[in-house]
Coordinates of C-alpha atoms in Angstrom, one line a residue:
L1 CA 82.9 33.7 81.6
M2 CA 83.8 31.7 84.7
I3 CA 81.1 29.1 84.8
K4 CA 82.4 26.1 86.8
T5 CA 80.2 23.2 85.7
R6 CA 81.2 20.9 88.6
L7 CA 80.3 23.6 91.1
V8 CA 77.0 24.4 89.4
G9 CA 76.2 20.7 89.2
L10 CA 76.9 20.2 92.9
L11 CA 74.2 22.9 93.6
S12 CA 71.9 22.1 90.7
H13 CA 68.8 23.0 92.6
A14 CA 69.9 26.7 92.6
K15 CA 69.5 26.9 88.8
K16 CA 65.8 27.7 88.8
Y17 CA 66.3 30.5 91.3
I18 CA 69.1 32.0 89.1
V19 CA 66.6 32.0 86.2
Y20 CA 63.9 33.7 88.4
T21 CA 66.4 36.4 89.4
I22 CA 67.2 37.1 85.7
L23 CA 63.5 37.3 84.8
W24 CA 62.8 39.7 87.6
Q25 CA 65.7 41.9 86.5
W26 CA 64.5 41.8 82.9
A27 CA 61.0 42.8 84.0
A28 CA 62.4 45.8 85.9
L29 CA 64.4 46.9 82.8
L30 CA 61.2 46.8 80.7
S31 CA 59.3 48.9 83.3
Q32 CA 62.2 51.4 83.3
V33 CA 62.0 51.7 79.5
L34 CA 58.2 52.3 79.8
A35 CA 58.9 55.1 82.3
V36 CA 61.5 56.7 80.0
F37 CA 59.3 56.7 77.0
S38 CA 56.4 58.2 79.0
M39 CA 58.5 61.0 80.3
A40 CA 60.1 61.7 76.9
D41 CA 56.7 61.9 75.3
L42 CA 55.4 64.3 78.0
L43 CA 58.5 66.5 77.6
E44 CA 58.2 66.7 73.9
K45 CA 54.6 67.8 74.2
V46 CA 55.7 70.4 76.8
V47 CA 58.3 71.8 74.3
Y48 CA 55.7 72.0 71.5
Q49 CA 53.0 73.2 73.9
N50 CA 50.6 70.3 73.2
V51 CA 50.1 69.2 76.7
T52 CA 46.7 68.0 77.7
T53 CA 45.1 66.7 80.9
A54 CA 44.8 63.3 79.4
V55 CA 48.5 63.1 78.5
V56 CA 49.5 64.2 82.1
E57 CA 47.2 61.7 83.7
R58 CA 48.4 58.9 81.4
T59 CA 52.0 59.7 82.3
V60 CA 51.3 59.9 86.0
I61 CA 49.5 56.5 85.9
A62 CA 52.4 55.0 83.9
L63 CA 55.0 56.3 86.4
I64 CA 53.0 54.9 89.4
L65 CA 52.6 51.6 87.7
V66 CA 56.4 51.5 86.9
V67 CA 57.2 52.3 90.6
I68 CA 55.0 49.4 91.8
I69 CA 56.5 47.0 89.2
R70 CA 60.0 48.1 90.1
F71 CA 59.4 47.5 93.8
I72 CA 57.9 44.1 93.2
C73 CA 60.8 43.1 90.8
E74 CA 63.5 44.3 93.2
R75 CA 61.9 42.5 96.1
M76 CA 61.3 39.3 94.3
G77 CA 64.7 39.5 92.6
A78 CA 66.4 39.8 96.0
R79 CA 64.5 36.9 97.3
S80 CA 65.4 34.7 94.3
S81 CA 69.0 35.7 94.7
Y82 CA 68.9 34.7 98.4
L83 CA 67.3 31.3 97.6
A84 CA 70.0 30.7 94.9
C85 CA 72.8 30.9 97.4
V86 CA 71.2 30.0 100.8
D87 CA 72.3 26.3 100.6
V88 CA 75.8 27.0 99.2
K89 CA 77.5 27.3 102.5
R90 CA 75.7 24.4 104.2
I91 CA 76.2 21.9 101.3
L92 CA 79.9 22.7 100.8
R93 CA 80.7 22.6 104.5
E94 CA 78.9 19.3 104.8
K95 CA 80.9 17.9 101.9
I96 CA 84.2 19.1 103.5
Y97 CA 83.2 17.7 106.9
E98 CA 82.2 14.3 105.4
K99 CA 85.5 14.2 103.6
M100 CA 87.4 14.9 106.8
L101 CA 85.5 12.0 108.5
K102 CA 86.4 9.6 105.6
L103 CA 90.1 10.7 105.7
G104 CA 90.2 10.1 109.4
A105 CA 92.9 11.3 111.8
S106 CA 95.5 11.0 109.0
Y107 CA 94.1 13.8 107.0
N108 CA 97.0 16.0 108.2
E109 CA 99.3 13.9 105.9
Q110 CA 97.5 15.3 102.8
V111 CA 96.2 18.7 103.8
S112 CA 96.8 21.1 106.7
S113 CA 94.2 21.9 109.3
S114 CA 94.5 25.6 108.6
E115 CA 93.7 25.2 104.9
V116 CA 90.6 23.2 105.7
V117 CA 89.4 25.8 108.1
Q118 CA 90.1 28.7 105.8
V119 CA 88.4 27.3 102.7
S120 CA 85.4 26.1 104.7
T121 CA 84.9 29.6 106.2
E122 CA 86.0 32.5 104.1
G123 CA 86.3 30.5 100.8
V124 CA 82.7 29.3 101.1
E125 CA 81.5 32.8 101.9
Q126 CA 83.0 34.0 98.6
L127 CA 81.0 31.4 96.7
E128 CA 77.8 32.7 98.2
T129 CA 78.3 35.9 96.1
Y130 CA 79.1 33.8 93.1
F131 CA 75.7 32.0 93.1
G132 CA 73.6 34.9 94.4
K133 CA 75.0 37.8 92.4
Y134 CA 77.6 36.9 89.8
L135 CA 75.8 34.1 87.8
P136 CA 72.4 36.0 87.5
Q137 CA 74.2 39.2 86.6
L138 CA 76.3 37.4 84.0
F139 CA 73.2 36.3 82.0
Y140 CA 71.3 39.5 82.6
S141 CA 74.2 41.6 81.2
L142 CA 73.9 39.6 78.0
I143 CA 70.1 40.0 77.7
A144 CA 69.8 43.7 78.6
P145 CA 71.9 45.3 75.8
V146 CA 70.1 43.1 73.2
T147 CA 66.7 44.1 74.6
L148 CA 67.6 47.8 74.5
F149 CA 68.9 47.5 71.0
V150 CA 65.7 46.0 69.7
I151 CA 63.7 48.8 71.3
L152 CA 65.9 51.8 70.4
C153 CA 66.7 50.7 66.8
R154 CA 63.2 51.9 65.9
V155 CA 64.2 55.3 67.2
S156 CA 67.7 55.6 65.7
M157 CA 69.4 52.7 64.1
K158 CA 72.8 54.5 63.9
A159 CA 72.9 55.4 67.6
S160 CA 71.7 51.9 68.6
V161 CA 74.3 50.1 66.5
I162 CA 77.1 52.3 68.0
L163 CA 76.0 51.6 71.5
L164 CA 75.7 47.9 70.8
I165 CA 79.2 47.9 69.3
C166 CA 80.7 49.5 72.4
V167 CA 79.2 47.0 74.8
P168 CA 81.6 44.1 74.1
L169 CA 84.5 46.3 75.1
I170 CA 83.7 45.7 78.8
P171 CA 83.8 41.8 78.5
I172 CA 87.0 42.1 76.6
S173 CA 88.6 44.1 79.4
I174 CA 87.2 41.5 81.9
V175 CA 88.8 38.6 80.0
A176 CA 92.1 40.5 79.8
V177 CA 92.0 41.1 83.6
Q178 CA 90.9 37.5 84.3
K179 CA 94.2 36.1 83.0
I180 CA 96.2 38.3 85.3
A181 CA 93.8 37.9 88.2
K182 CA 93.7 34.1 88.2
K183 CA 97.5 33.8 88.7
L184 CA 97.5 36.6 91.3
L185 CA 94.6 35.1 93.3
D186 CA 96.1 31.6 93.2
K187 CA 99.2 33.0 94.7
Y188 CA 97.2 35.0 97.2
W189 CA 95.3 31.9 98.4
S190 CA 98.6 29.9 98.6
I191 CA 100.2 32.6 100.8
Y192 CA 97.0 33.0 102.8
T193 CA 96.7 29.3 103.7
G194 CA 100.5 29.0 104.3
L195 CA 100.3 31.9 106.8
G196 CA 97.4 30.2 108.6
D197 CA 99.2 26.9 108.6
S198 CA 102.4 28.4 110.1
F199 CA 100.4 30.2 112.8
L200 CA 98.5 27.1 113.8
E201 CA 101.7 25.0 113.8
N202 CA 103.6 27.5 115.9
L203 CA 100.7 27.9 118.3
Q204 CA 100.4 24.1 118.8
G205 CA 104.1 23.7 119.4
L206 CA 104.5 26.8 121.6
T207 CA 105.5 24.8 124.6
T208 CA 108.2 23.0 122.6
L209 CA 109.5 26.3 121.2
K210 CA 109.7 27.7 124.7
I211 CA 111.6 24.7 126.0
Y212 CA 114.2 25.0 123.2
Q213 CA 114.1 28.9 123.3
A214 CA 113.2 29.0 119.5
D215 CA 110.0 31.1 120.0
Q216 CA 111.7 34.4 118.9
Q217 CA 113.0 32.8 115.7
K218 CA 109.5 31.5 114.8
A219 CA 108.0 35.0 115.6
D220 CA 110.5 36.6 113.1
E221 CA 109.6 34.0 110.5
M222 CA 105.9 34.8 111.0
D223 CA 106.6 38.5 110.7
M224 CA 108.2 37.9 107.3
E225 CA 105.2 35.7 106.1
S226 CA 102.7 38.3 107.2
Q227 CA 104.6 41.0 105.3
N228 CA 104.5 38.8 102.2
F229 CA 100.7 38.4 102.7
R230 CA 100.3 42.2 103.1
R231 CA 102.1 42.8 99.8
I232 CA 100.1 40.2 97.8
T233 CA 96.9 41.7 99.3
M234 CA 97.8 45.1 98.1
K235 CA 98.6 43.7 94.7
V236 CA 95.1 42.2 94.5
L237 CA 93.5 45.5 95.6
T238 CA 95.6 47.4 93.0
M239 CA 94.5 45.0 90.3
Q240 CA 90.9 45.3 91.2
L241 CA 91.0 49.2 91.3
N242 CA 92.8 49.3 87.9
S243 CA 90.3 47.0 86.2
T244 CA 87.4 48.9 87.7
S245 CA 88.8 52.1 86.3
V246 CA 89.2 50.6 82.9
M247 CA 85.5 49.3 82.9
D248 CA 84.3 52.8 84.1
I249 CA 86.1 54.5 81.2
V250 CA 84.6 52.0 78.7
A251 CA 81.1 52.2 80.1
Y252 CA 80.8 55.9 80.4
G253 CA 82.8 56.6 77.3
G254 CA 80.5 54.3 75.3
A255 CA 77.4 56.0 76.7
A256 CA 78.8 59.4 75.9
I257 CA 79.4 58.4 72.3
G258 CA 75.9 57.1 72.0
M259 CA 74.5 60.3 73.4
A260 CA 76.6 62.4 71.1
V261 CA 75.4 60.5 68.0
A262 CA 71.8 60.8 69.2
V263 CA 72.1 64.6 69.6
S264 CA 73.8 64.8 66.2
E265 CA 71.0 62.9 64.6
F266 CA 68.5 65.3 66.2
L267 CA 70.3 68.3 64.9
K268 CA 70.1 66.8 61.4
G269 CA 66.4 66.3 61.9
N270 CA 66.5 62.5 61.7
I271 CA 64.9 61.9 65.1
S272 CA 62.5 63.8 67.3
I273 CA 63.0 65.3 70.7
S274 CA 61.4 62.4 72.5
G275 CA 63.6 59.9 70.6
T276 CA 66.7 61.8 71.5
L277 CA 65.7 61.9 75.2
C278 CA 65.0 58.1 75.1
I279 CA 68.5 57.4 73.8
V280 CA 70.2 59.8 76.1
L281 CA 68.4 58.4 79.2
L282 CA 68.8 54.7 78.2
A283 CA 72.3 54.9 76.8
S284 CA 73.9 54.1 80.2
E285 CA 71.6 51.1 80.6
F286 CA 73.5 49.4 77.8
F287 CA 76.7 49.4 80.0
L288 CA 75.5 49.4 83.6
P289 CA 74.7 45.6 83.8
L290 CA 78.2 44.8 82.5
R291 CA 79.7 47.4 84.8
L292 CA 78.0 45.7 87.8
L293 CA 79.1 42.3 86.5
G294 CA 82.7 43.6 86.6
S295 CA 82.2 44.5 90.3
F296 CA 81.0 41.0 91.1
F297 CA 83.7 39.5 88.9
H298 CA 86.5 40.1 91.4
I299 CA 84.6 38.5 94.2
A300 CA 83.7 35.6 91.9
M301 CA 87.4 35.2 91.0
N302 CA 88.2 34.9 94.6
G303 CA 85.5 32.4 95.0
M304 CA 86.8 30.4 92.0
A305 CA 90.3 30.2 93.5
A306 CA 88.7 29.0 96.8
S307 CA 86.6 26.4 95.0
D308 CA 89.7 25.0 93.3
K309 CA 91.1 24.3 96.8
I310 CA 87.8 23.0 98.0
F311 CA 87.6 20.4 95.2
K312 CA 91.3 19.6 95.7
I313 CA 90.3 18.6 99.3
L314 CA 87.2 16.7 98.1
D315 CA 89.3 14.8 95.5
L316 CA 91.9 13.6 98.1
P317 CA 92.3 9.8 98.0
E318 CA 90.6 8.1 100.9
P319 CA 92.4 5.4 103.0
Q320 CA 91.4 1.8 102.1
T321 CA 89.6 -0.1 104.8
G322 CA 89.4 -3.8 105.0
D323 CA 86.3 -5.9 105.6
N324 CA 87.8 -8.2 108.2
R325 CA 86.1 -8.2 111.6
I326 CA 87.7 -9.1 114.9
S327 CA 85.6 -12.0 116.2
S328 CA 85.8 -15.6 117.4
G329 CA 87.5 -17.9 114.9
V330 CA 88.7 -15.0 112.6
I331 CA 92.3 -14.2 111.8
I332 CA 93.3 -10.8 113.1
R333 CA 95.0 -9.1 110.1
K334 CA 97.9 -6.7 110.8
P335 CA 100.3 -4.7 108.6
P336 CA 102.9 -6.6 106.7
I337 CA 105.5 -6.1 109.5
T338 CA 103.4 -8.0 112.0
R339 CA 102.6 -11.7 112.4
H340 CA 99.1 -13.2 112.3
I341 CA 97.8 -14.5 115.6
V342 CA 95.3 -17.3 115.1
N343 CA 92.9 -18.2 117.9
E344 CA 93.1 -22.0 117.5
N345 CA 90.9 -22.7 120.5
A346 CA 88.2 -20.2 119.6
K347 CA 85.6 -22.8 118.7
S348 CA 85.7 -24.2 122.2
K349 CA 85.6 -20.7 123.8
N350 CA 82.4 -19.4 122.3
N351 CA 81.2 -18.1 125.7
R352 CA 84.1 -15.6 125.9
C353 CA 82.9 -11.9 125.6
K354 CA 83.6 -9.9 122.5
D355 CA 85.3 -7.1 124.6
T356 CA 88.1 -9.5 125.5
T357 CA 89.0 -10.0 121.8
E358 CA 88.9 -6.3 121.2
V359 CA 91.3 -5.7 124.2
L360 CA 93.6 -8.3 122.8
A361 CA 93.6 -6.7 119.4
S362 CA 94.4 -3.2 120.9
V363 CA 97.3 -4.6 122.9
V364 CA 98.8 -6.4 119.9
N365 CA 98.6 -3.2 117.9
L366 CA 100.4 -1.4 120.8
V367 CA 103.1 -4.1 120.9
H368 CA 103.7 -4.1 117.2
N369 CA 103.9 -0.4 116.8
A370 CA 106.7 0.4 119.2
E371 CA 107.8 3.6 117.5
K372 CA 104.3 5.0 117.5
F373 CA 104.0 4.1 121.2
R374 CA 107.2 5.9 122.0
A375 CA 105.9 9.1 120.3
Q376 CA 102.7 8.8 122.4
I377 CA 104.8 8.6 125.6
H378 CA 106.8 11.7 124.6
K379 CA 103.5 13.6 124.0
I380 CA 102.3 12.6 127.5
I381 CA 105.6 13.7 128.9
F382 CA 105.4 17.2 127.3
K383 CA 101.9 17.6 128.7
V384 CA 103.2 16.8 132.2
L385 CA 106.1 19.2 131.8
R386 CA 103.6 22.1 131.8
T387 CA 103.0 21.7 135.5
K388 CA 105.1 23.8 137.9
D389 CA 106.2 21.0 140.3
S390 CA 107.4 18.6 137.5
S391 CA 111.0 17.5 137.4
P392 CA 112.2 16.3 133.9
N393 CA 114.6 13.9 135.5
S394 CA 111.9 12.0 137.4
I395 CA 109.0 12.2 135.0
L396 CA 110.3 9.8 132.3
P397 CA 111.1 6.8 134.5
N398 CA 107.8 7.2 136.4
M399 CA 105.8 7.6 133.2
L400 CA 107.4 4.5 131.6
E401 CA 106.9 2.5 134.8
Q402 CA 103.2 3.4 135.0
T403 CA 102.7 2.5 131.3
K404 CA 104.4 -0.9 131.7
V405 CA 102.4 -1.7 134.9
A406 CA 99.1 -0.8 133.2
I407 CA 99.7 -2.8 130.0
T408 CA 101.1 -5.8 132.0
R409 CA 98.0 -5.8 134.1
I410 CA 95.8 -5.9 131.0
I411 CA 97.7 -8.9 129.6
L412 CA 97.7 -10.8 132.9
E413 CA 94.1 -10.2 133.8
T414 CA 92.7 -11.0 130.3
P415 CA 91.5 -14.6 130.0
L416 CA 93.4 -16.0 127.0
P417 CA 94.3 -19.4 125.6
A418 CA 97.6 -20.5 127.1
T419 CA 99.5 -20.5 123.7
V420 CA 98.3 -17.0 122.9
A421 CA 99.0 -15.6 126.4
K422 CA 102.5 -17.0 126.3
K423 CA 103.3 -15.4 122.9
L424 CA 101.8 -12.1 124.0
R425 CA 103.8 -12.0 127.2
K426 CA 107.0 -12.8 125.4
R427 CA 106.4 -10.0 122.9
W428 CA 105.5 -7.6 125.6
E429 CA 108.7 -8.4 127.6
L430 CA 110.8 -7.7 124.5
F431 CA 109.0 -4.5 124.0
I432 CA 109.7 -3.4 127.6
L433 CA 113.4 -4.1 127.1
S434 CA 113.4 -2.0 123.9
L435 CA 112.1 1.0 125.9
K436 CA 115.0 0.9 128.4

């Protein structure tokens, strides 16, 4: 159930700690069985008045030993569980961060900032429970019923078989819930990330919304989105409570049936008092591991939905980068809409510094991307508009004039070959005219 091979492969070093956790849980179960058999044997001797000092001492020693073993198993099991999930958050967040660096500033074209933040915080937190709790409990819940069946079948085969038959009813209910939960949680995460995206976008554009007096409209839209998120959250909680109720009915109902069969066998004289007590006390242990698995299941489902979004981000196509370098005697390659500028006199200008060529390249980029440059100017203007003494009618001409003066100075003061300087100045003059 719900073993994501890619996720487990990404954190393969956690496998051994998951195995250690299962072994410690299994050792704790065996110690509990020892305690139950010791107590049942003592109670049987009390009923038949065959109690001796040696029996009492043996029982007390067994119980003390069991307490020590249980303490060690619980402590080491918790430690193994922690080690299994300690690196989950760090590794996944490093992967997401590295992917964002590879995507560069254009990552917003493929994924929103709010979605990246949400899956790298809350989504990764959910996966910590998946590795530390869910996976060890999944395998332990398969081992525990089989172990108890092997032990108790020697006491009463009929009661043991009935208990073992009732155990699969819990996984069946989990599988039935999983089909509903997967669709519901996918919808939940979509609405959740959408709400975060709207909030971040409206917050970043708050100045613009205020200028156009559209802030109230966006506030009403966010109210509607938050109500949708509230409804889907309540649906998820309702689904979890209903599935928990179903698993409780199956678990305690199955234990009750096993106890009833054990008592019936005792009344028929087929098993002893101690055997009956063992089955009655251990019947719930057939179902408790799977019941606990059901509790972790909902958190794990949430983590799985988050992991799908994480891998969706990690699988985004990265922008292709060329291997051309801007240096003397090399063609400066631009997008298809631009022309190539070849430094024909570069061989005779080897003493020219590298920074000059880089400045030239940045200016050519600016000239050939007029639309992009206009957008940058508008952003600067909106920032200046936030000041109290700014006048919208005077800011635009002043800003354009400052920009033209600054770029013109760069072109005039940069030592360039005559042919290149002439072409660059001509293009720059055309660009200035386009801004008017």
